[in-house]
């Protein structure tokens, strides 16, 4: 909506008017009516008449023409739209529509029909109504008076033509309708050349054009304005660095009328010397400070909190799934995403905060001038961090694709007597890792115990090395069952560590350390050998049927090994088992790094008869359409969806659509973690073929599993 003050035409005409403004209020809720009447009491320029139904209001309107109508949308005898249309068409008076909470879509409808404004009713908004009425009347007045006379318009044009910066106006499709003289000069467009078929985007350097289309325009539409640095390439191939502002102009009804752009040539500001300085201290991609500059500013900040006895917070931000975007879609796309995230960080912090990109997908934000009270300061830091997490996690649109990037954030608070800058960064980094471990898209505040945690991790790694050489690892087996008949159609091998101190340990206690230490390569190799040996044993005993498959889990590191496929083939041949009895469970994290290469690796094994199952489906990036391109035979729906399938309708809907689409793609579906009869019932109802879970059996040692096989 147009704010009159933007035009420099703020008037006091509303408050100074001699006769009163007649307002017709239509509201059937007596409590709301009372509140509105009370909130107008102090505004003597208004005289309210109140009605409770549309019919009564219409009757009233035959008696007098109000200056403003304020109407509830839902009235006992109809809704406000008809009334609005009638009044809007006659341009008789402005109308403010009130909707109830949850009725916002109605508000949009009302605005489209011609309402001047709307509020969603709450005690607060009802109290604010007189202020809204003031504004609406002011705008209405402006339209009526047509304050911007033609004469003024021509003056404005003269100013625009004389301005040394590029000024342009474009229609909603981006085609120019106006470009001032400076703009034509900058881009090399002659005065008589027709600009109507030209878009400004055609003159932007490629990466900037992409950014403007995917971020700038949507941002400007949402927030009114978008600012950035942007390079134009003129017709004579000159690169012109500008500081650019893109503005969205909307009609009173909220529709976009046109866009305008103002671009200032700032090449002269960037002399060679300055450019060198810039490169040394700033990250060229995002324009944020780089590591050097961050350290410098951080030291200043440490000095400052020392002097002021205040608190600050250092946030270490690491994007969770960024590598996937970079690796699968290429760096230019990744760069665009980073730029956007940087902009979001900027928009959610204050000018006095310090922002930096450390490289890759790591950012640092220093929140300065927090409270003097340490607890209060911590709360402030948490609040901002939450906001940042939320803002990062909003969908990012780039090149017609939608990405969902989340971040793990570590917070390290500091105040007088704080350790040095490097240590602070390390603390925040440690806390960030804790946040990642806790499941990503989260934040953690650093506390001294975390260093203890790191020691613990190292100790565990040492124990695991010993466990491997002492042969303390064992295999458990969990059946996969036919959902309809309950018969065993195969089994999943699950690793256990028989720790002499603590007994049988599940992988949740140690798998990440196996992986981070690289030990997983040896242990994973052992899992394969031991599983195949067990399989050969059951086949020899005649208790393993040829249609049953043994599923073995593998880690990303194992799959990424160059010799993965050939070594699996060798192990299978050595064990003398049919490859048709072997299935490999893999998560999509292992595949997305280089999908092409992954597929060819899988194909090598598939031609031998091995199948692949996609594990933990639904928790990652997996769009169902992406499944088409992967040579997997089976999809395993993650336990988290099955858990609440009886309670959570959206989980139920998701599971059904996974089942339906998978089947259409010719894939087998296994539901993981089925614990109850009710869950099984629902899955059967949706024709899920196989299930795995405690309902049938927990993972059990080989001997016990053998008994199940013989039943
Ligand atoms: P996963 O592949 O998703 O395995 C299924 C997990 O769900 C197993 O946990 C299993 O015990 C558990 N589970 C099965 N049915 C139910 C149920 O009805 N209710 C509940 N609450 N849980 C159920 P486990 O054995 O602790 O394994 C955890 C993860 O460790 C596995 O998740 C897998 O990703 C990994 N893992 C296990 N063995 C290996 C291995 O040999 N190599 C590798 N690389 N990873 C392994
Ligand atoms: Ca698995
Ligand atoms: Ca799983």
XYZ file of C-alpha atoms and ligand atoms in Angstrom:
759
model
C 0.000 0.000 0.000
C 1.082 3.481 -0.722
C 2.263 5.388 2.273
C 1.595 9.041 1.724
C 4.695 10.063 3.627
C 6.802 8.369 0.940
C 5.679 10.996 -1.464
C 6.691 13.790 0.855
C 3.091 14.773 1.075
C 2.373 14.063 4.700
C -0.603 16.112 5.649
C -2.391 16.981 8.789
C -5.638 17.188 6.975
C -7.054 14.234 8.865
C -6.507 15.711 12.291
C -7.288 19.300 11.400
C -10.515 18.799 9.590
C -13.353 20.898 10.825
C -16.296 18.618 10.251
C -16.176 15.114 11.690
C -15.479 11.991 9.698
C -18.524 9.774 9.570
C -17.638 6.162 10.066
C -20.033 3.282 9.626
C -19.011 0.317 11.734
C -20.531 -3.069 10.894
C -19.694 -5.644 13.530
C -21.856 -8.391 14.978
C -19.585 -9.307 17.868
C -20.596 -7.103 20.772
C -17.315 -7.382 22.619
C -15.383 -6.301 19.532
C -17.827 -3.529 18.856
C -17.360 -2.192 22.362
C -13.597 -2.322 22.080
C -13.622 -0.468 18.758
C -15.967 2.230 20.011
C -13.741 2.701 23.024
C -10.583 2.945 20.958
C -12.141 5.700 18.850
C -13.255 7.668 21.893
C -10.038 9.651 22.134
C -10.182 10.529 18.426
C -12.677 13.296 18.345
C -12.495 13.773 14.588
C -14.508 10.558 14.140
C -18.172 10.018 14.599
C -19.123 6.361 14.600
C -22.425 4.777 13.712
C -22.629 1.101 14.534
C -24.700 -1.655 12.878
C -24.757 -5.420 13.411
C -25.939 -6.854 10.116
C -25.428 -6.189 6.426
C -29.093 -5.500 5.955
C -29.104 -2.850 8.667
C -25.945 -1.357 7.261
C -27.442 -1.140 3.777
C -30.467 0.590 5.185
C -28.215 3.045 6.958
C -26.341 3.718 3.744
C -29.484 4.927 2.051
C -29.708 7.599 4.741
C -26.158 8.916 4.697
C -22.861 8.389 2.923
C -20.054 7.724 5.373
C -16.442 8.796 4.878
C -15.243 5.385 5.908
C -16.714 1.942 6.396
C -15.199 -0.514 8.836
C -16.780 -3.899 8.459
C -16.337 -7.342 9.860
C -15.990 -9.822 7.005
C -18.265 -12.500 8.330
C -21.646 -11.128 9.259
C -24.742 -13.045 10.207
C -26.430 -12.296 6.878
C -23.519 -12.501 4.444
C -20.001 -11.313 3.882
C -18.379 -7.977 3.180
C -17.269 -8.589 -0.406
C -20.516 -7.499 -2.042
C -20.591 -4.372 -0.029
C -17.011 -3.621 -0.941
C -17.540 -4.170 -4.626
C -20.496 -1.877 -4.666
C -18.557 0.861 -2.952
C -15.311 0.407 -4.711
C -16.934 0.647 -8.086
C -18.606 3.900 -7.207
C -15.422 5.094 -5.542
C -17.704 6.260 -2.781
C -15.612 5.695 0.286
C -12.765 3.551 1.560
C -13.474 0.323 3.394
C -11.472 -1.442 6.059
C -12.234 -5.127 6.451
C -11.725 -7.019 9.673
C -11.163 -10.751 9.622
C -10.757 -13.260 12.370
C -7.503 -14.968 13.095
C -7.048 -17.823 10.627
C -9.163 -16.042 8.042
C -6.269 -14.297 6.336
C -7.065 -15.727 2.916
C -10.370 -13.964 3.087
C -8.501 -10.750 3.687
C -6.644 -11.229 0.416
C -9.930 -11.712 -1.354
C -11.275 -8.563 0.209
C -8.231 -6.565 -0.861
C -8.588 -7.855 -4.392
C -12.206 -6.803 -4.405
C -11.113 -3.298 -3.548
C -10.960 -2.965 0.211
C -8.529 -0.259 1.249
C -6.992 -2.215 4.086
C -7.661 -5.109 6.405
C -6.830 -6.120 9.913
C -6.798 -9.503 11.535
C -8.777 -8.955 14.704
C -7.010 -9.040 18.018
C -7.238 -6.816 21.071
C -4.132 -5.057 19.846
C -5.234 -4.447 16.252
C -8.644 -3.248 17.336
C -6.976 -0.653 19.535
C -4.863 0.422 16.599
C -7.863 0.882 14.320
C -8.059 4.705 14.612
C -4.456 4.957 13.380
C -5.255 2.694 10.445
C -8.352 4.719 9.703
C -6.213 7.874 9.647
C -3.891 6.399 7.102
C -6.582 4.923 4.906
C -8.415 8.243 4.791
C -5.223 10.086 4.016
C -4.492 7.793 1.101
C -8.019 8.037 -0.138
C -7.760 11.787 0.016
C -4.590 11.686 -2.001
C -6.191 9.687 -4.736
C -9.146 12.002 -4.845
C -7.124 15.158 -4.893
C -4.721 13.700 -7.386
C -2.064 15.625 -5.575
C 0.676 14.670 -7.938
C -0.422 16.942 -10.685
C 0.834 16.622 -14.217
C 3.019 19.615 -13.636
C 4.722 17.955 -10.746
C 5.175 14.837 -12.811
C 7.031 16.685 -15.478
C 9.283 18.235 -12.856
C 10.039 14.808 -11.491
C 10.908 13.593 -14.959
C 13.260 16.506 -15.433
C 15.008 15.644 -12.195
C 15.322 12.010 -13.195
C 16.769 12.944 -16.560
C 19.342 15.192 -14.942
C 20.435 12.678 -12.291
C 23.850 11.116 -12.900
C 22.646 7.673 -11.717
C 20.740 5.163 -13.762
C 17.022 5.326 -13.043
C 14.637 2.935 -14.705
C 11.043 1.822 -14.509
C 10.001 -1.639 -15.598
C 6.666 -3.389 -15.911
C 5.892 -6.502 -13.911
C 7.557 -8.691 -16.543
C 10.732 -6.678 -16.248
C 10.473 -4.857 -19.580
C 11.602 -1.260 -19.416
C 9.057 1.495 -19.718
C 11.461 4.251 -18.794
C 15.222 4.654 -18.685
C 16.787 8.000 -17.920
C 19.577 9.605 -19.879
C 22.320 8.537 -17.474
C 21.055 4.974 -17.736
C 21.133 5.031 -21.515
C 24.632 6.404 -21.429
C 25.790 3.815 -18.926
C 24.474 0.885 -20.938
C 25.144 2.331 -24.392
C 21.521 2.663 -25.467
C 20.932 5.620 -27.764
C 18.194 8.137 -27.004
C 16.052 7.090 -29.966
C 16.332 3.362 -29.383
C 13.109 1.717 -28.278
C 13.521 0.295 -24.797
C 10.229 -1.559 -24.485
C 11.716 -4.880 -25.497
C 14.695 -4.520 -23.193
C 15.065 -5.802 -19.684
C 17.679 -4.451 -17.331
C 18.553 -8.049 -16.527
C 19.885 -8.410 -20.085
C 22.657 -6.035 -19.109
C 23.612 -7.639 -15.848
C 26.669 -9.855 -15.611
C 25.412 -13.434 -15.646
C 25.832 -14.250 -11.969
C 24.208 -10.974 -10.960
C 21.296 -11.489 -13.323
C 20.643 -14.846 -11.700
C 20.824 -13.330 -8.262
C 18.441 -10.530 -9.124
C 15.909 -12.848 -10.658
C 16.047 -15.478 -7.983
C 16.617 -13.341 -4.909
C 16.390 -9.639 -5.643
C 12.955 -9.545 -7.201
C 11.287 -11.916 -4.722
C 12.903 -10.009 -1.866
C 11.831 -6.644 -3.219
C 8.304 -7.938 -3.707
C 8.154 -9.095 -0.126
C 9.964 -6.242 1.566
C 9.501 -3.382 -0.869
C 13.148 -2.874 -1.632
C 16.337 -4.807 -2.318
C 19.866 -3.402 -2.246
C 22.981 -4.972 -3.653
C 26.155 -4.448 -5.571
C 25.717 -5.439 -9.157
C 27.772 -5.339 -12.323
C 26.335 -4.206 -15.648
C 27.927 -5.022 -18.964
C 27.335 -2.230 -21.444
C 26.840 -2.652 -25.176
C 30.491 -1.834 -25.666
C 31.369 -4.608 -23.230
C 32.392 -2.343 -20.417
C 31.890 -3.757 -16.922
C 30.299 -1.233 -14.605
C 30.143 -1.980 -10.910
C 27.124 -0.309 -9.364
C 25.407 -0.043 -6.081
C 21.846 -0.891 -6.965
C 18.431 -0.455 -5.390
C 15.418 -2.303 -6.712
C 12.041 -1.038 -5.554
C 8.615 -2.619 -5.912
C 5.704 -0.274 -6.367
C 2.346 -1.624 -5.410
C -1.157 -0.421 -5.989
C -3.473 0.391 -3.139
C -4.884 -3.084 -3.487
C -1.453 -4.528 -2.950
C -0.862 -5.628 -6.540
C 2.496 -4.909 -8.105
C 2.263 -1.933 -10.428
C 5.849 -1.626 -11.554
C 9.470 -1.873 -10.516
C 12.026 0.871 -10.409
C 15.779 0.625 -10.223
C 18.391 3.148 -9.230
C 21.996 2.193 -9.925
C 25.024 4.231 -9.019
C 28.314 3.713 -10.808
C 30.791 3.057 -8.004
C 33.833 2.097 -10.037
C 35.609 5.248 -9.044
C 35.155 4.365 -5.394
C 36.894 1.127 -6.064
C 40.301 2.319 -7.055
C 42.940 -0.326 -7.503
C 44.261 0.350 -4.054
C 40.893 -0.022 -2.483
C 40.178 -3.157 -4.436
C 43.348 -4.733 -3.104
C 42.396 -3.748 0.404
C 38.945 -5.081 -0.176
C 40.236 -8.421 -1.379
C 42.532 -8.697 1.607
C 39.797 -8.155 4.168
C 36.552 -9.083 2.539
C 35.056 -12.173 1.078
C 34.406 -11.327 -2.558
C 31.443 -13.645 -2.920
C 29.332 -12.311 -0.080
C 30.981 -8.993 0.698
C 31.249 -10.042 4.340
C 34.490 -9.783 6.293
C 36.929 -12.629 5.714
C 38.856 -14.538 8.379
C 41.620 -11.915 8.686
C 39.209 -9.111 9.094
C 37.091 -11.120 11.495
C 40.041 -11.802 13.776
C 40.929 -8.141 13.766
C 37.412 -7.075 14.608
C 37.071 -9.798 17.184
C 40.135 -8.515 19.037
C 38.624 -5.035 19.047
C 35.440 -6.465 20.396
C 37.280 -8.365 23.125
C 38.948 -5.086 24.144
C 35.625 -3.334 24.081
C 33.790 -5.771 26.361
C 36.792 -5.531 28.663
C 36.346 -1.789 28.925
C 32.557 -1.699 29.061
C 32.109 -4.811 31.168
C 29.423 -5.860 28.722
C 28.755 -9.171 27.015
C 29.018 -10.299 23.429
C 28.398 -13.589 21.682
C 30.287 -15.303 18.921
C 28.153 -17.533 16.712
C 29.823 -20.144 14.567
C 27.462 -21.080 11.771
C 27.932 -24.124 9.594
C 25.430 -25.058 6.909
C 24.238 -28.626 7.276
C 23.588 -29.963 3.851
C 25.373 -27.494 1.686
C 27.949 -29.887 0.293
C 25.170 -31.701 -1.493
C 24.169 -28.589 -3.429
C 27.726 -27.758 -4.330
C 28.674 -31.249 -5.397
C 25.582 -32.195 -7.270
C 24.642 -28.880 -8.876
C 27.992 -27.208 -9.241
C 29.752 -24.320 -7.600
C 27.962 -21.451 -9.373
C 24.662 -22.642 -7.897
C 26.318 -23.197 -4.541
C 27.705 -19.680 -4.656
C 24.291 -18.211 -5.258
C 22.919 -20.064 -2.280
C 25.786 -18.796 -0.113
C 25.156 -15.247 -1.235
C 21.544 -15.542 -0.238
C 22.321 -17.010 3.121
C 24.777 -14.143 3.698
C 22.035 -11.679 2.867
C 19.661 -13.344 5.264
C 22.232 -13.146 8.021
C 22.657 -9.487 7.240
C 18.977 -8.776 7.314
C 18.516 -10.493 10.668
C 21.386 -8.788 12.486
C 22.024 -5.194 13.496
C 24.501 -2.788 11.954
C 26.776 -2.989 14.980
C 27.044 -6.771 14.783
C 30.015 -8.272 12.959
C 29.513 -10.712 10.109
C 32.123 -12.816 8.390
C 32.470 -15.767 6.097
C 35.289 -18.055 7.047
C 35.234 -19.835 3.717
C 33.182 -22.738 2.422
C 29.834 -22.845 4.122
C 31.017 -21.438 7.432
C 29.977 -18.059 8.747
C 30.605 -16.176 11.948
C 28.354 -13.585 13.525
C 29.421 -11.571 16.550
C 26.518 -10.118 18.457
C 27.832 -7.036 20.181
C 26.525 -4.817 22.936
C 24.379 -7.390 24.647
C 23.144 -6.869 28.181
C 25.483 -6.256 31.119
C 23.705 -9.038 32.905
C 25.216 -12.357 31.799
C 21.993 -14.343 31.912
C 20.060 -11.724 30.038
C 22.866 -11.529 27.462
C 22.751 -15.276 26.978
C 19.017 -15.079 26.450
C 19.448 -12.350 23.877
C 22.036 -14.421 22.038
C 19.781 -17.462 22.055
C 16.909 -15.431 20.710
C 18.892 -14.016 17.800
C 20.386 -17.427 17.059
C 16.943 -18.957 16.905
C 15.930 -16.233 14.496
C 18.986 -16.883 12.337
C 18.353 -20.611 12.290
C 14.799 -20.001 11.222
C 15.708 -17.521 8.557
C 18.380 -19.772 7.048
C 15.991 -22.689 6.993
C 13.484 -20.813 4.823
C 13.383 -22.228 1.308
C 15.993 -20.781 -1.011
C 15.020 -20.343 -4.660
C 17.826 -20.533 -7.158
C 17.605 -21.232 -10.857
C 14.058 -22.504 -10.651
C 14.941 -24.912 -7.899
C 14.014 -24.848 -4.272
C 16.603 -25.715 -1.681
C 16.261 -26.265 1.940
C 19.448 -25.410 3.734
C 19.701 -25.563 7.484
C 22.504 -24.533 9.810
C 24.100 -25.780 12.975
C 25.204 -22.941 15.197
C 27.621 -22.897 18.113
C 27.489 -19.969 20.548
C 30.403 -18.830 22.632
C 29.629 -15.989 25.049
C 32.377 -13.608 26.056
C 32.865 -10.746 28.469
C 35.603 -9.094 30.513
C 38.447 -11.494 31.186
C 37.749 -13.517 28.091
C 40.266 -15.768 26.430
C 41.873 -14.843 23.153
C 40.148 -14.664 19.807
C 41.427 -17.981 18.461
C 40.242 -19.790 21.532
C 36.831 -18.167 21.300
C 36.450 -19.336 17.743
C 37.463 -22.835 18.737
C 34.923 -22.894 21.565
C 32.123 -21.805 19.264
C 33.278 -24.358 16.706
C 33.130 -27.108 19.328
C 29.631 -26.068 20.330
C 28.657 -26.049 16.652
C 29.776 -29.675 16.343
C 27.643 -30.551 19.325
C 24.685 -28.904 17.606
C 25.352 -30.985 14.509
C 25.552 -34.136 16.526
C 22.287 -33.265 18.208
C 20.604 -33.520 14.839
C 21.369 -30.395 12.807
C 19.295 -27.231 12.376
C 20.004 -26.513 16.030
C 22.284 -24.475 18.201
C 24.359 -25.156 21.286
C 26.001 -22.846 23.760
C 29.611 -23.652 24.541
C 30.408 -24.751 28.055
C 33.677 -25.972 29.441
C 32.458 -29.582 29.602
C 32.622 -29.728 25.854
C 36.378 -29.933 25.909
C 35.909 -32.865 28.241
C 33.647 -34.314 25.588
C 36.415 -34.122 23.014
C 38.709 -36.063 25.340
C 36.041 -38.644 25.822
C 35.761 -39.040 22.078
C 39.480 -39.639 21.727
C 39.348 -42.215 24.496
C 36.505 -44.005 22.718
C 38.447 -44.062 19.484
C 41.321 -45.709 21.306
C 39.002 -48.333 22.793
C 37.447 -49.053 19.405
C 40.831 -49.660 17.843
C 41.492 -52.175 20.546
C 38.042 -53.687 20.091
C 38.763 -54.279 16.438
C 42.058 -56.028 17.027
C 40.568 -58.014 19.938
C 37.649 -59.120 17.743
C 35.029 -57.683 20.083
C 32.587 -56.847 17.296
C 29.665 -59.205 16.677
C 26.750 -59.333 14.289
C 23.051 -59.295 15.158
C 20.274 -60.098 12.738
C 16.788 -58.694 12.428
C 14.244 -60.382 10.178
C 12.373 -58.593 7.433
C 8.866 -59.975 7.242
C 6.182 -60.210 4.631
C 3.520 -57.787 5.919
C 0.639 -60.060 4.887
C 1.891 -63.490 5.930
C 4.530 -62.574 8.507
C 6.993 -64.900 6.789
C 10.687 -64.059 6.845
C 11.864 -62.740 3.497
C 15.332 -61.787 4.605
C 17.302 -60.121 7.364
C 19.311 -57.020 8.113
C 22.744 -57.394 9.638
C 23.316 -54.975 12.520
C 26.665 -54.357 14.100
C 27.207 -54.723 17.861
C 30.235 -54.171 20.036
C 30.677 -56.604 22.862
C 32.461 -54.167 25.155
C 34.128 -56.017 28.047
C 33.230 -53.066 30.295
C 29.650 -52.326 29.274
C 28.402 -55.398 27.467
C 26.604 -55.367 24.115
C 26.605 -51.870 22.607
C 24.465 -50.681 19.670
C 26.077 -48.570 16.927
C 24.466 -45.402 18.223
C 27.181 -45.341 20.877
C 30.157 -45.616 18.605
C 29.364 -45.492 14.889
C 30.179 -41.792 14.502
C 33.588 -42.330 16.067
C 34.215 -45.316 13.797
C 33.382 -43.054 10.900
C 35.241 -39.941 11.961
C 38.362 -41.961 12.780
C 38.312 -43.911 9.528
C 38.119 -47.175 11.479
C 34.868 -47.872 9.670
C 36.862 -49.058 6.657
C 38.324 -51.991 8.576
C 35.232 -52.678 10.638
C 32.987 -52.392 7.591
C 35.159 -54.841 5.749
C 34.879 -57.237 8.658
C 31.064 -56.836 8.704
C 30.955 -57.868 5.053
C 33.200 -60.876 5.497
C 31.485 -62.090 8.657
C 27.996 -61.595 7.174
C 28.829 -63.498 4.014
C 30.422 -66.271 6.048
C 27.253 -66.570 8.131
C 25.146 -66.570 5.002
C 27.257 -69.341 3.457
C 26.795 -71.337 6.649
C 22.975 -71.016 6.580
C 22.858 -71.873 2.887
C 24.980 -74.963 3.501
C 22.593 -76.011 6.276
C 19.700 -75.610 3.860
C 17.842 -73.116 6.064
C 18.381 -70.017 3.908
C 15.990 -69.943 0.952
C 17.093 -68.639 -2.420
C 14.459 -65.856 -2.369
C 15.703 -64.504 0.958
C 18.202 -61.672 0.997
C 20.662 -60.617 3.644
C 20.970 -56.840 3.874
C 24.257 -55.296 4.896
C 24.614 -51.637 5.942
C 27.458 -49.644 4.545
C 28.764 -46.202 5.425
C 29.396 -43.383 3.016
C 33.147 -43.706 3.460
C 33.017 -47.363 2.428
C 30.900 -46.696 -0.621
C 33.115 -43.859 -1.716
C 36.169 -46.062 -1.738
C 37.270 -46.450 -5.327
C 37.500 -50.219 -5.079
C 34.231 -50.673 -3.270
C 32.389 -52.627 -5.960
C 35.272 -54.823 -6.990
C 36.102 -55.693 -3.405
C 32.481 -56.617 -2.627
C 32.385 -58.819 -5.720
C 35.604 -60.474 -4.627
C 34.264 -61.093 -1.107
C 31.051 -62.615 -2.454
C 32.958 -64.921 -4.765
C 35.314 -65.908 -1.998
C 32.446 -66.727 0.343
C 30.840 -68.781 -2.404
C 27.340 -67.359 -1.890
C 24.956 -66.363 -4.700
C 25.022 -62.593 -5.196
C 21.216 -62.855 -5.497
C 21.091 -63.355 -1.730
C 22.945 -60.113 -0.975
C 21.413 -56.684 -0.541
C 23.287 -53.516 0.371
C 21.654 -50.801 2.463
C 22.839 -47.376 1.643
C 21.658 -43.896 2.525
C 21.254 -41.187 -0.038
C 24.014 -39.203 1.655
C 26.372 -41.749 0.156
C 24.972 -41.324 -3.340
C 24.516 -37.653 -3.865
C 28.112 -36.663 -3.808
C 28.522 -37.744 -7.359
C 25.337 -39.346 -8.566
C 26.742 -40.467 -11.906
C 29.687 -42.214 -10.349
C 27.502 -43.736 -7.641
C 25.138 -45.156 -10.216
C 27.917 -46.751 -12.233
C 29.400 -48.257 -9.068
C 26.034 -49.704 -8.138
C 25.492 -50.990 -11.647
C 28.686 -53.015 -11.429
C 27.262 -54.913 -8.485
C 23.730 -55.077 -9.841
C 24.862 -56.935 -12.956
C 26.210 -59.598 -10.598
C 22.824 -59.917 -8.889
C 23.305 -57.754 -5.805
C 20.465 -55.359 -4.971
C 20.461 -52.005 -3.208
C 18.072 -50.636 -0.602
C 17.759 -46.932 0.099
C 17.876 -46.660 3.886
C 16.173 -44.125 6.159
C 14.057 -42.856 3.302
C 12.174 -39.645 3.944
C 14.719 -38.097 6.260
C 17.071 -36.652 3.687
C 16.800 -34.764 0.459
C 14.987 -37.544 -1.251
C 12.372 -36.284 -3.491
C 10.466 -39.169 -4.860
C 11.112 -38.156 -8.426
C 14.809 -38.459 -7.775
C 14.318 -42.123 -7.036
C 13.690 -42.769 -10.707
C 17.320 -42.137 -11.472
C 18.741 -44.466 -8.864
C 19.100 -48.171 -9.486
C 17.743 -49.141 -6.085
C 15.382 -52.081 -5.739
C 13.993 -51.209 -2.344
C 13.038 -48.177 -0.332
C 13.139 -48.416 3.444
C 10.778 -45.921 5.029
C 12.448 -44.428 8.059
C 11.307 -45.480 11.491
C 10.435 -41.926 12.512
C 7.481 -41.885 10.112
C 6.219 -45.286 11.149
C 6.421 -44.369 14.818
C 3.595 -41.850 14.637
C 1.706 -43.272 11.714
C -1.242 -44.104 13.919
C -1.346 -40.624 15.436
C 0.027 -38.189 12.915
C -2.033 -37.716 9.779
C 0.785 -36.034 7.902
C 3.107 -38.961 8.606
C 0.405 -41.287 7.429
C -0.040 -39.277 4.246
C 3.685 -39.228 3.610
C 4.017 -42.963 4.111
C 1.118 -43.662 1.779
C 2.557 -41.490 -0.938
C 5.983 -43.106 -0.580
C 4.349 -46.515 -0.918
C 2.224 -45.548 -3.906
C 4.949 -43.810 -5.848
C 7.565 -46.440 -5.063
C 5.260 -49.111 -6.336
C 4.629 -47.160 -9.495
C 8.354 -47.013 -10.007
C 8.549 -50.768 -9.520
C 10.317 -50.527 -6.180
C 9.800 -52.727 -3.162
C 8.909 -50.964 0.080
C 10.069 -51.939 3.547
C 8.684 -50.125 6.575
C 11.229 -49.914 9.374
C 10.612 -49.902 13.094
C 7.158 -51.474 13.166
C 6.429 -52.000 16.836
C 2.695 -52.434 17.143
C -0.175 -54.312 15.597
C -1.891 -51.003 14.803
C 1.075 -49.781 12.806
C 1.188 -53.059 10.906
C -2.540 -52.791 10.246
C -2.236 -49.390 8.606
C 0.762 -50.479 6.548
C -1.106 -53.533 5.348
C -4.035 -51.381 4.455
C -1.778 -49.302 2.190
C -0.271 -52.437 0.751
C 3.216 -52.046 2.101
C 4.816 -55.361 1.258
C 7.545 -55.799 3.853
C 8.053 -54.718 7.414
C 10.856 -54.852 9.904
C 10.668 -54.093 13.578
C 10.288 -55.123 17.172
C 6.740 -56.291 16.486
C 8.204 -59.338 14.779
C 11.646 -59.448 16.359
C 14.401 -57.308 17.809
C 17.857 -57.722 16.289
C 19.176 -61.000 17.734
C 22.414 -63.029 17.674
C 23.019 -65.490 14.824
C 22.097 -68.599 16.793
C 18.759 -67.184 17.882
C 18.035 -66.003 14.373
C 18.769 -69.490 13.107
C 15.925 -70.757 15.279
C 13.554 -68.243 13.664
C 14.658 -69.411 10.229
C 13.863 -73.014 11.126
C 10.378 -72.300 12.467
P 19.382 -48.618 10.448
O 20.070 -49.128 9.250
O 18.238 -47.696 10.207
O 18.913 -49.865 11.261
C 17.701 -49.995 11.891
C 17.810 -49.636 13.331
O 16.535 -49.605 13.885
C 18.611 -50.646 14.142
O 19.295 -49.940 15.161
C 17.507 -51.486 14.741
O 17.894 -52.121 15.936
C 16.466 -50.454 14.988
N 15.132 -51.030 15.012
C 14.641 -52.016 14.253
N 13.339 -52.226 14.536
C 12.999 -51.346 15.478
C 11.777 -51.083 16.188
O 10.747 -51.686 15.984
N 11.805 -50.073 17.104
C 12.947 -49.369 17.365
N 12.898 -48.418 18.280
N 14.098 -49.608 16.708
C 14.127 -50.585 15.782
P 20.779 -50.280 15.540
O 21.031 -51.719 15.437
O 21.048 -49.586 16.820
O 21.575 -49.593 14.380
C 21.616 -48.211 14.256
C 22.199 -47.780 12.944
O 23.581 -48.096 12.875
C 21.586 -48.483 11.749
O 20.409 -47.859 11.407
C 22.670 -48.321 10.716
O 22.582 -47.079 10.088
C 23.925 -48.351 11.539
N 24.555 -49.679 11.414
C 24.223 -50.836 12.017
N 25.062 -51.814 11.632
C 25.912 -51.266 10.749
C 27.017 -51.788 9.982
O 27.375 -52.955 10.014
N 27.685 -50.914 9.188
C 27.318 -49.613 9.102
N 28.003 -48.816 8.300
N 26.302 -49.098 9.786
C 25.605 -49.921 10.610
Ca 19.793 -50.206 7.571
Ca 17.061 -47.368 8.425
